PDB file of C-alpha atoms and ligand atoms in Angstrom:
ATOM      1  CA  MET A   1     -14.205  -3.491 -17.785  1.00 65.00           C
ATOM      2  CA  VAL A   2     -11.994  -5.786 -15.981  1.00 73.00           C
ATOM      3  CA  GLN A   3     -11.459  -9.120 -17.707  1.00 91.00           C
ATOM      4  CA  GLN A   4     -12.778 -12.230 -16.167  1.00 94.00           C
ATOM      5  CA  LEU A   5     -10.105 -14.286 -14.285  1.00 97.00           C
ATOM      6  CA  ASP A   6      -9.537 -17.974 -15.517  1.00 97.00           C
ATOM      7  CA  TYR A   7     -10.691 -20.940 -13.566  1.00 98.00           C
ATOM      8  CA  HIS A   8      -7.344 -21.836 -12.022  1.00 98.00           C
ATOM      9  CA  THR A   9      -6.657 -18.415 -10.790  1.00 98.00           C
ATOM     10  CA  ILE A  10     -10.066 -18.165  -9.074  1.00 98.00           C
ATOM     11  CA  ARG A  11      -9.562 -21.634  -7.532  1.00 98.00           C
ATOM     12  CA  GLU A  12      -6.276 -20.395  -6.251  1.00 98.00           C
ATOM     13  CA  ILE A  13      -8.017 -17.223  -4.760  1.00 98.00           C
ATOM     14  CA  PHE A  14     -10.543 -19.384  -2.842  1.00 98.00           C
ATOM     15  CA  ASP A  15      -7.900 -21.709  -1.814  1.00 98.00           C
ATOM     16  CA  ARG A  16      -6.240 -18.753  -0.049  1.00 98.00           C
ATOM     17  CA  PHE A  17      -9.488 -17.435   1.329  1.00 98.00           C
ATOM     18  CA  ARG A  18     -10.138 -20.761   2.860  1.00 98.00           C
ATOM     19  CA  ALA A  19      -6.555 -21.273   4.148  1.00 98.00           C
ATOM     20  CA  ALA A  20      -6.906 -17.882   5.924  1.00 97.00           C
ATOM     21  CA  GLU A  21     -10.479 -18.369   7.379  1.00 97.00           C
ATOM     22  CA  PRO A  22     -11.983 -21.889   6.810  1.00 97.00           C
ATOM     23  CA  GLU A  23     -15.351 -20.859   8.157  1.00 94.00           C
ATOM     24  CA  PRO A  24     -16.088 -17.349   7.305  1.00 94.00           C
ATOM     25  CA  ARG A  25     -19.213 -15.947   9.205  1.00 90.00           C
ATOM     26  CA  GLY A  26     -21.403 -12.962   8.760  1.00 88.00           C
ATOM     27  CA  GLU A  27     -21.393 -10.292  11.365  1.00 90.00           C
ATOM     28  CA  LEU A  28     -25.130  -9.749  11.795  1.00 95.00           C
ATOM     29  CA  HIS A  29     -26.377 -10.998  15.132  1.00 97.00           C
ATOM     30  CA  HIS A  30     -29.325 -13.340  15.075  1.00 97.00           C
ATOM     31  CA  VAL A  31     -30.632 -16.258  16.900  1.00 96.00           C
ATOM     32  CA  ASN A  32     -33.042 -17.947  14.323  1.00 97.00           C
ATOM     33  CA  ALA A  33     -34.288 -17.724  10.757  1.00 97.00           C
ATOM     34  CA  PHE A  34     -36.749 -14.883  11.845  1.00 98.00           C
ATOM     35  CA  THR A  35     -34.236 -12.652  13.556  1.00 98.00           C
ATOM     36  CA  LEU A  36     -31.857 -13.107  10.670  1.00 98.00           C
ATOM     37  CA  VAL A  37     -34.594 -12.029   8.148  1.00 98.00           C
ATOM     38  CA  VAL A  38     -35.225  -9.087  10.454  1.00 98.00           C
ATOM     39  CA  ALA A  39     -31.569  -8.117  10.935  1.00 98.00           C
ATOM     40  CA  VAL A  40     -30.756  -8.394   7.150  1.00 96.00           C
ATOM     41  CA  ALA A  41     -33.915  -6.288   6.275  1.00 96.00           C
ATOM     42  CA  LEU A  42     -32.872  -3.690   8.878  1.00 97.00           C
ATOM     43  CA  SER A  43     -29.286  -3.530   7.453  1.00 94.00           C
ATOM     44  CA  ALA A  44     -30.065  -1.775   4.281  1.00 89.00           C
ATOM     45  CA  GLN A  45     -28.254   1.505   4.326  1.00 86.00           C
ATOM     46  CA  ALA A  46     -26.919   0.692   7.806  1.00 91.00           C
ATOM     47  CA  THR A  47     -23.761  -1.054   9.138  1.00 91.00           C
ATOM     48  CA  ASP A  48     -23.964  -4.498  10.667  1.00 92.00           C
ATOM     49  CA  ALA A  49     -22.498  -3.105  13.895  1.00 94.00           C
ATOM     50  CA  GLY A  50     -25.261  -0.416  14.073  1.00 95.00           C
ATOM     51  CA  VAL A  51     -27.833  -3.076  13.500  1.00 97.00           C
ATOM     52  CA  ASN A  52     -26.471  -5.406  16.142  1.00 97.00           C
ATOM     53  CA  ARG A  53     -26.480  -2.694  18.609  1.00 96.00           C
ATOM     54  CA  ALA A  54     -30.151  -1.945  17.922  1.00 95.00           C
ATOM     55  CA  THR A  55     -31.409  -5.542  17.712  1.00 97.00           C
ATOM     56  CA  ALA A  56     -29.505  -6.791  20.988  1.00 96.00           C
ATOM     57  CA  LYS A  57     -32.390  -5.747  23.238  1.00 96.00           C
ATOM     58  CA  LEU A  58     -34.970  -6.268  20.644  1.00 97.00           C
ATOM     59  CA  PHE A  59     -34.262  -9.867  19.817  1.00 98.00           C
ATOM     60  CA  GLU A  60     -34.143 -10.551  23.658  1.00 97.00           C
ATOM     61  CA  ILE A  61     -37.890  -9.872  23.921  1.00 97.00           C
ATOM     62  CA  ALA A  62     -39.082 -10.426  20.407  1.00 98.00           C
ATOM     63  CA  ASP A  63     -37.382 -13.453  18.612  1.00 98.00           C
ATOM     64  CA  THR A  64     -40.582 -14.748  16.998  1.00 98.00           C
ATOM     65  CA  PRO A  65     -43.169 -13.160  14.511  1.00 98.00           C
ATOM     66  CA  ALA A  66     -45.802 -13.347  17.320  1.00 98.00           C
ATOM     67  CA  LYS A  67     -43.712 -11.738  19.942  1.00 98.00           C
ATOM     68  CA  MET A  68     -42.728  -8.881  17.424  1.00 98.00           C
ATOM     69  CA  LEU A  69     -46.522  -8.324  16.702  1.00 98.00           C
ATOM     70  CA  ALA A  70     -47.315  -8.289  20.498  1.00 98.00           C
ATOM     71  CA  LEU A  71     -44.610  -5.606  21.106  1.00 98.00           C
ATOM     72  CA  GLY A  72     -46.300  -3.408  18.615  1.00 97.00           C
ATOM     73  CA  LEU A  73     -45.361  -0.532  16.370  1.00 98.00           C
ATOM     74  CA  GLU A  74     -44.296   1.957  18.945  1.00 97.00           C
ATOM     75  CA  SER A  75     -42.046  -0.199  20.891  1.00 97.00           C
ATOM     76  CA  VAL A  76     -40.406  -1.646  17.747  1.00 98.00           C
ATOM     77  CA  THR A  77     -39.698   1.815  16.281  1.00 98.00           C
ATOM     78  CA  GLU A  78     -38.289   2.939  19.603  1.00 97.00           C
ATOM     79  CA  HIS A  79     -35.762  -0.037  19.630  1.00 97.00           C
ATOM     80  CA  ILE A  80     -34.470   0.610  16.015  1.00 97.00           C
ATOM     81  CA  LYS A  81     -34.577   4.337  16.022  1.00 96.00           C
ATOM     82  CA  SER A  82     -30.746   4.553  15.738  1.00 95.00           C
ATOM     83  CA  ILE A  83     -30.937   2.880  12.419  1.00 95.00           C
ATOM     84  CA  GLY A  84     -31.525   4.753   9.049  1.00 90.00           C
ATOM     85  CA  LEU A  85     -34.994   4.729   7.707  1.00 93.00           C
ATOM     86  CA  TYR A  86     -36.213   3.258  10.975  1.00 95.00           C
ATOM     87  CA  ARG A  87     -39.973   4.264  10.699  1.00 96.00           C
ATOM     88  CA  ASN A  88     -40.420   2.459   7.359  1.00 97.00           C
ATOM     89  CA  LYS A  89     -38.315  -0.435   8.516  1.00 98.00           C
ATOM     90  CA  ALA A  90     -40.339  -0.898  11.663  1.00 98.00           C
ATOM     91  CA  ARG A  91     -43.498  -0.969   9.701  1.00 98.00           C
ATOM     92  CA  ASN A  92     -42.083  -3.584   7.443  1.00 98.00           C
ATOM     93  CA  VAL A  93     -40.994  -5.726  10.278  1.00 98.00           C
ATOM     94  CA  LEU A  94     -44.498  -5.702  11.632  1.00 98.00           C
ATOM     95  CA  LYS A  95     -46.171  -6.370   8.271  1.00 98.00           C
ATOM     96  CA  LEU A  96     -43.733  -9.287   7.470  1.00 98.00           C
ATOM     97  CA  SER A  97     -44.273 -10.690  11.027  1.00 98.00           C
ATOM     98  CA  GLN A  98     -48.026 -10.646  10.342  1.00 98.00           C
ATOM     99  CA  ILE A  99     -47.524 -12.444   7.071  1.00 98.00           C
ATOM    100  CA  LEU A 100     -45.449 -15.166   8.581  1.00 98.00           C
ATOM    101  CA  VAL A 101     -47.954 -15.710  11.161  1.00 98.00           C
ATOM    102  CA  ASP A 102     -50.922 -15.702   8.852  1.00 98.00           C
ATOM    103  CA  ASP A 103     -49.345 -17.645   5.777  1.00 98.00           C
ATOM    104  CA  TYR A 104     -46.550 -19.672   7.106  1.00 98.00           C
ATOM    105  CA  GLY A 105     -47.489 -20.646  10.674  1.00 98.00           C
ATOM    106  CA  GLY A 106     -44.938 -18.352  12.249  1.00 98.00           C
ATOM    107  CA  GLU A 107     -41.954 -20.075  10.312  1.00 98.00           C
ATOM    108  CA  VAL A 108     -39.743 -18.453   7.766  1.00 98.00           C
ATOM    109  CA  PRO A 109     -40.276 -19.918   4.300  1.00 98.00           C
ATOM    110  CA  ASN A 110     -37.151 -20.888   2.260  1.00 95.00           C
ATOM    111  CA  SER A 111     -37.661 -20.056  -1.221  1.00 97.00           C
ATOM    112  CA  ARG A 112     -36.257 -16.817  -2.804  1.00 97.00           C
ATOM    113  CA  ALA A 113     -39.858 -16.008  -4.149  1.00 97.00           C
ATOM    114  CA  ALA A 114     -41.533 -16.485  -0.761  1.00 98.00           C
ATOM    115  CA  LEU A 115     -38.923 -14.567   1.002  1.00 98.00           C
ATOM    116  CA  GLN A 116     -38.992 -11.652  -1.565  1.00 97.00           C
ATOM    117  CA  SER A 117     -42.908 -11.507  -1.212  1.00 97.00           C
ATOM    118  CA  LEU A 118     -42.259 -10.110   2.294  1.00 98.00           C
ATOM    119  CA  PRO A 119     -42.243  -6.338   2.715  1.00 97.00           C
ATOM    120  CA  GLY A 120     -38.791  -4.879   2.872  1.00 95.00           C
ATOM    121  CA  VAL A 121     -37.205  -8.212   1.651  1.00 97.00           C
ATOM    122  CA  GLY A 122     -35.553  -7.782  -1.683  1.00 95.00           C
ATOM    123  CA  ARG A 123     -33.441 -10.342  -3.674  1.00 95.00           C
ATOM    124  CA  LYS A 124     -30.332  -9.391  -1.856  1.00 94.00           C
ATOM    125  CA  THR A 125     -31.931  -9.970   1.580  1.00 95.00           C
ATOM    126  CA  ALA A 126     -33.588 -13.228   0.449  1.00 97.00           C
ATOM    127  CA  ASN A 127     -30.050 -14.455  -0.894  1.00 96.00           C
ATOM    128  CA  VAL A 128     -28.395 -13.492   2.374  1.00 95.00           C
ATOM    129  CA  VAL A 129     -31.005 -15.558   4.370  1.00 96.00           C
ATOM    130  CA  LEU A 130     -30.834 -18.466   2.031  1.00 97.00           C
ATOM    131  CA  ASN A 131     -27.152 -18.564   2.168  1.00 95.00           C
ATOM    132  CA  MET A 132     -26.647 -18.045   5.956  1.00 95.00           C
ATOM    133  CA  TRP A 133     -29.592 -20.015   7.265  1.00 96.00           C
ATOM    134  CA  TRP A 134     -30.037 -22.673   4.827  1.00 95.00           C
ATOM    135  CA  HIS A 135     -26.466 -22.798   3.604  1.00 94.00           C
ATOM    136  CA  TYR A 136     -27.803 -22.568  -0.078  1.00 95.00           C
ATOM    137  CA  PRO A 137     -25.206 -21.278  -2.340  1.00 94.00           C
ATOM    138  CA  ALA A 138     -27.180 -17.932  -2.963  1.00 95.00           C
ATOM    139  CA  GLN A 139     -25.031 -15.020  -3.879  1.00 95.00           C
ATOM    140  CA  ALA A 140     -26.056 -11.700  -2.338  1.00 95.00           C
ATOM    141  CA  VAL A 141     -24.127  -9.044  -4.036  1.00 96.00           C
ATOM    142  CA  ASP A 142     -23.590  -5.878  -1.835  1.00 93.00           C
ATOM    143  CA  THR A 143     -21.398  -2.999  -2.322  1.00 94.00           C
ATOM    144  CA  HIS A 144     -18.230  -4.847  -1.059  1.00 95.00           C
ATOM    145  CA  ILE A 145     -18.750  -7.865  -3.289  1.00 97.00           C
ATOM    146  CA  PHE A 146     -19.557  -5.571  -6.322  1.00 97.00           C
ATOM    147  CA  ARG A 147     -16.181  -3.746  -5.758  1.00 97.00           C
ATOM    148  CA  VAL A 148     -14.126  -6.893  -5.070  1.00 98.00           C
ATOM    149  CA  GLY A 149     -15.504  -8.723  -7.853  1.00 98.00           C
ATOM    150  CA  ASN A 150     -14.938  -6.045 -10.326  1.00 97.00           C
ATOM    151  CA  ARG A 151     -11.360  -5.133  -9.170  1.00 97.00           C
ATOM    152  CA  THR A 152     -10.006  -8.646  -8.933  1.00 97.00           C
ATOM    153  CA  GLY A 153     -11.562 -10.141 -12.028  1.00 97.00           C
ATOM    154  CA  ILE A 154     -13.309 -12.936  -9.819  1.00 98.00           C
ATOM    155  CA  CYS A 155     -16.721 -11.861 -10.999  1.00 97.00           C
ATOM    156  CA  PRO A 156     -16.806  -8.655 -13.042  1.00 97.00           C
ATOM    157  CA  GLY A 157     -20.025  -7.115 -14.062  1.00 96.00           C
ATOM    158  CA  LYS A 158     -21.775  -3.818 -14.760  1.00 96.00           C
ATOM    159  CA  ASP A 159     -24.557  -4.353 -12.186  1.00 97.00           C
ATOM    160  CA  VAL A 160     -25.461  -6.600  -9.301  1.00 96.00           C
ATOM    161  CA  MET A 161     -27.206  -9.242 -11.285  1.00 97.00           C
ATOM    162  CA  ALA A 162     -24.388  -9.490 -13.712  1.00 97.00           C
ATOM    163  CA  VAL A 163     -21.971  -9.959 -10.665  1.00 97.00           C
ATOM    164  CA  GLU A 164     -24.314 -12.593  -9.138  1.00 97.00           C
ATOM    165  CA  ARG A 165     -24.400 -14.510 -12.387  1.00 97.00           C
ATOM    166  CA  ALA A 166     -20.501 -14.160 -12.795  1.00 97.00           C
ATOM    167  CA  ILE A 167     -20.230 -15.727  -9.287  1.00 97.00           C
ATOM    168  CA  GLU A 168     -22.472 -18.655 -10.010  1.00 96.00           C
ATOM    169  CA  ASP A 169     -20.885 -19.143 -13.313  1.00 97.00           C
ATOM    170  CA  ASN A 170     -17.154 -18.906 -12.281  1.00 97.00           C
ATOM    171  CA  VAL A 171     -16.591 -19.775  -8.644  1.00 98.00           C
ATOM    172  CA  PRO A 172     -16.013 -23.498  -8.271  1.00 97.00           C
ATOM    173  CA  VAL A 173     -19.095 -25.235  -6.725  1.00 96.00           C
ATOM    174  CA  ASP A 174     -17.230 -26.277  -3.602  1.00 96.00           C
ATOM    175  CA  TYR A 175     -16.547 -22.594  -2.955  1.00 97.00           C
ATOM    176  CA  GLN A 176     -19.933 -21.215  -3.719  1.00 96.00           C
ATOM    177  CA  HIS A 177     -21.385 -21.353  -0.314  1.00 94.00           C
ATOM    178  CA  HIS A 178     -18.706 -19.356   1.553  1.00 96.00           C
ATOM    179  CA  ALA A 179     -17.743 -17.102  -1.489  1.00 97.00           C
ATOM    180  CA  HIS A 180     -20.350 -14.628  -0.193  1.00 95.00           C
ATOM    181  CA  HIS A 181     -18.611 -14.071   3.273  1.00 95.00           C
ATOM    182  CA  TRP A 182     -15.087 -14.356   2.050  1.00 97.00           C
ATOM    183  CA  MET A 183     -15.654 -11.622  -0.440  1.00 97.00           C
ATOM    184  CA  ILE A 184     -17.684  -9.343   1.769  1.00 95.00           C
ATOM    185  CA  LEU A 185     -14.979  -9.601   4.678  1.00 95.00           C
ATOM    186  CA  HIS A 186     -12.333  -9.178   2.124  1.00 98.00           C
ATOM    187  CA  GLY A 187     -14.046  -5.945   0.867  1.00 97.00           C
ATOM    188  CA  ARG A 188     -14.837  -4.620   4.205  1.00 94.00           C
ATOM    189  CA  TYR A 189     -11.346  -5.057   5.802  1.00 96.00           C
ATOM    190  CA  ILE A 190      -8.640  -5.216   3.035  1.00 97.00           C
ATOM    191  CA  CYS A 191     -10.014  -4.172  -0.369  1.00 98.00           C
ATOM    192  CA  VAL A 192     -11.730  -1.152   1.113  1.00 97.00           C
ATOM    193  CA  ALA A 193     -13.346   1.490  -1.185  1.00 96.00           C
ATOM    194  CA  ARG A 194     -11.158   4.370  -0.989  1.00 94.00           C
ATOM    195  CA  LYS A 195      -7.643   3.030  -0.561  1.00 95.00           C
ATOM    196  CA  PRO A 196      -7.420  -0.684  -0.804  1.00 97.00           C
ATOM    197  CA  LYS A 197      -4.764  -2.322   1.349  1.00 97.00           C
ATOM    198  CA  CYS A 198      -2.846  -4.154  -1.346  1.00 97.00           C
ATOM    199  CA  GLY A 199       0.290  -4.447   0.498  1.00 96.00           C
ATOM    200  CA  ALA A 200      -1.568  -6.546   3.017  1.00 96.00           C
ATOM    201  CA  CYS A 201      -3.676  -8.485   0.457  1.00 97.00           C
ATOM    202  CA  LEU A 202      -3.338 -12.060   0.026  1.00 97.00           C
ATOM    203  CA  LEU A 203      -4.464 -11.899  -3.635  1.00 97.00           C
ATOM    204  CA  ARG A 204      -2.166  -9.089  -4.733  1.00 96.00           C
ATOM    205  CA  ASP A 205      -0.336 -11.393  -7.217  1.00 96.00           C
ATOM    206  CA  LEU A 206      -3.569 -12.622  -8.797  1.00 97.00           C
ATOM    207  CA  CYS A 207      -5.776  -9.546  -8.681  1.00 97.00           C
ATOM    208  CA  LEU A 208      -6.311  -7.678 -12.111  1.00 96.00           C
ATOM    209  CA  PHE A 209      -6.908  -4.239 -10.517  1.00 95.00           C
ATOM    210  CA  GLU A 210      -4.719  -1.808 -12.236  1.00 92.00           C
ATOM    211  CA  GLU A 211      -4.474   0.793  -9.448  1.00 90.00           C
ATOM    212  CA  LYS A 212      -3.039  -1.214  -6.613  1.00 89.00           C
ATOM    213  CA  THR A 213      -1.606   0.611  -3.694  1.00 87.00           C
ATOM    214  CA  LEU A 214       1.802  -1.193  -3.325  1.00 76.00           C
TER     215      LEU A 214
HETATM  216  S1  SF4 B   1      -4.726  -6.493  -4.534  1.00 96.23           S
HETATM  217 FE1  SF4 B   1      -5.627  -4.422  -3.777  1.00 96.23          FE
HETATM  218  S2  SF4 B   1      -7.301  -4.194  -5.377  1.00 96.23           S
HETATM  219 FE2  SF4 B   1      -6.645  -6.321  -5.428  1.00 96.23          FE
HETATM  220  S3  SF4 B   1      -8.069  -7.440  -4.095  1.00 96.23           S
HETATM  221 FE3  SF4 B   1      -6.208  -6.996  -2.990  1.00 96.23          FE
HETATM  222  S4  SF4 B   1      -6.694  -5.125  -1.935  1.00 96.23           S
HETATM  223 FE4  SF4 B   1      -8.135  -5.332  -3.627  1.00 96.23          FE
END
């Protein structure tokens, strides 16, 4: 297990992330809280680019739970059929739309528990929505954050909950909100899974990973 970096090194890492990209953004297209929930739920085992291609038309005609329900299962399924697990995901989109209409007046609730009660919405999806829409410092640990956190020593942990806790415990509070996107983008484009681009990495003198590719 990689050791935990100290406070000053973690602050230096996030100083550098901020200098390179002051306002990091997620790459899933959405136009409101509802379309964000749907996009994040659809992104399980799919790439953001693939989800964006599938939702471009869908969100033009169905950007509210009521409009999604009016579209119906067959049409929603047709729109998202290029995404993995699309049949199940289409059913969940319709079910969660029904719950939002019935129980929340068509709005998206903003507590983790309420979000997680929606079909197809787990803790990670809820945390993404809390972070991206309500700017709450929730930490959604995906495969990129798990890898970056463990390689660098920013937030090592044996499972996603341990990494989530390590971010909350160790990342300075002024960096908690954007930590999610800085680490995801770093993992997606620089600290990639098979051969990290350590030569181009702005953290290479701080990172604890022993197998750097320099
Ligand atoms: S130095 Fe290499 S292993 Fe460490 S964060 Fe950068 S790319 Fe990842």
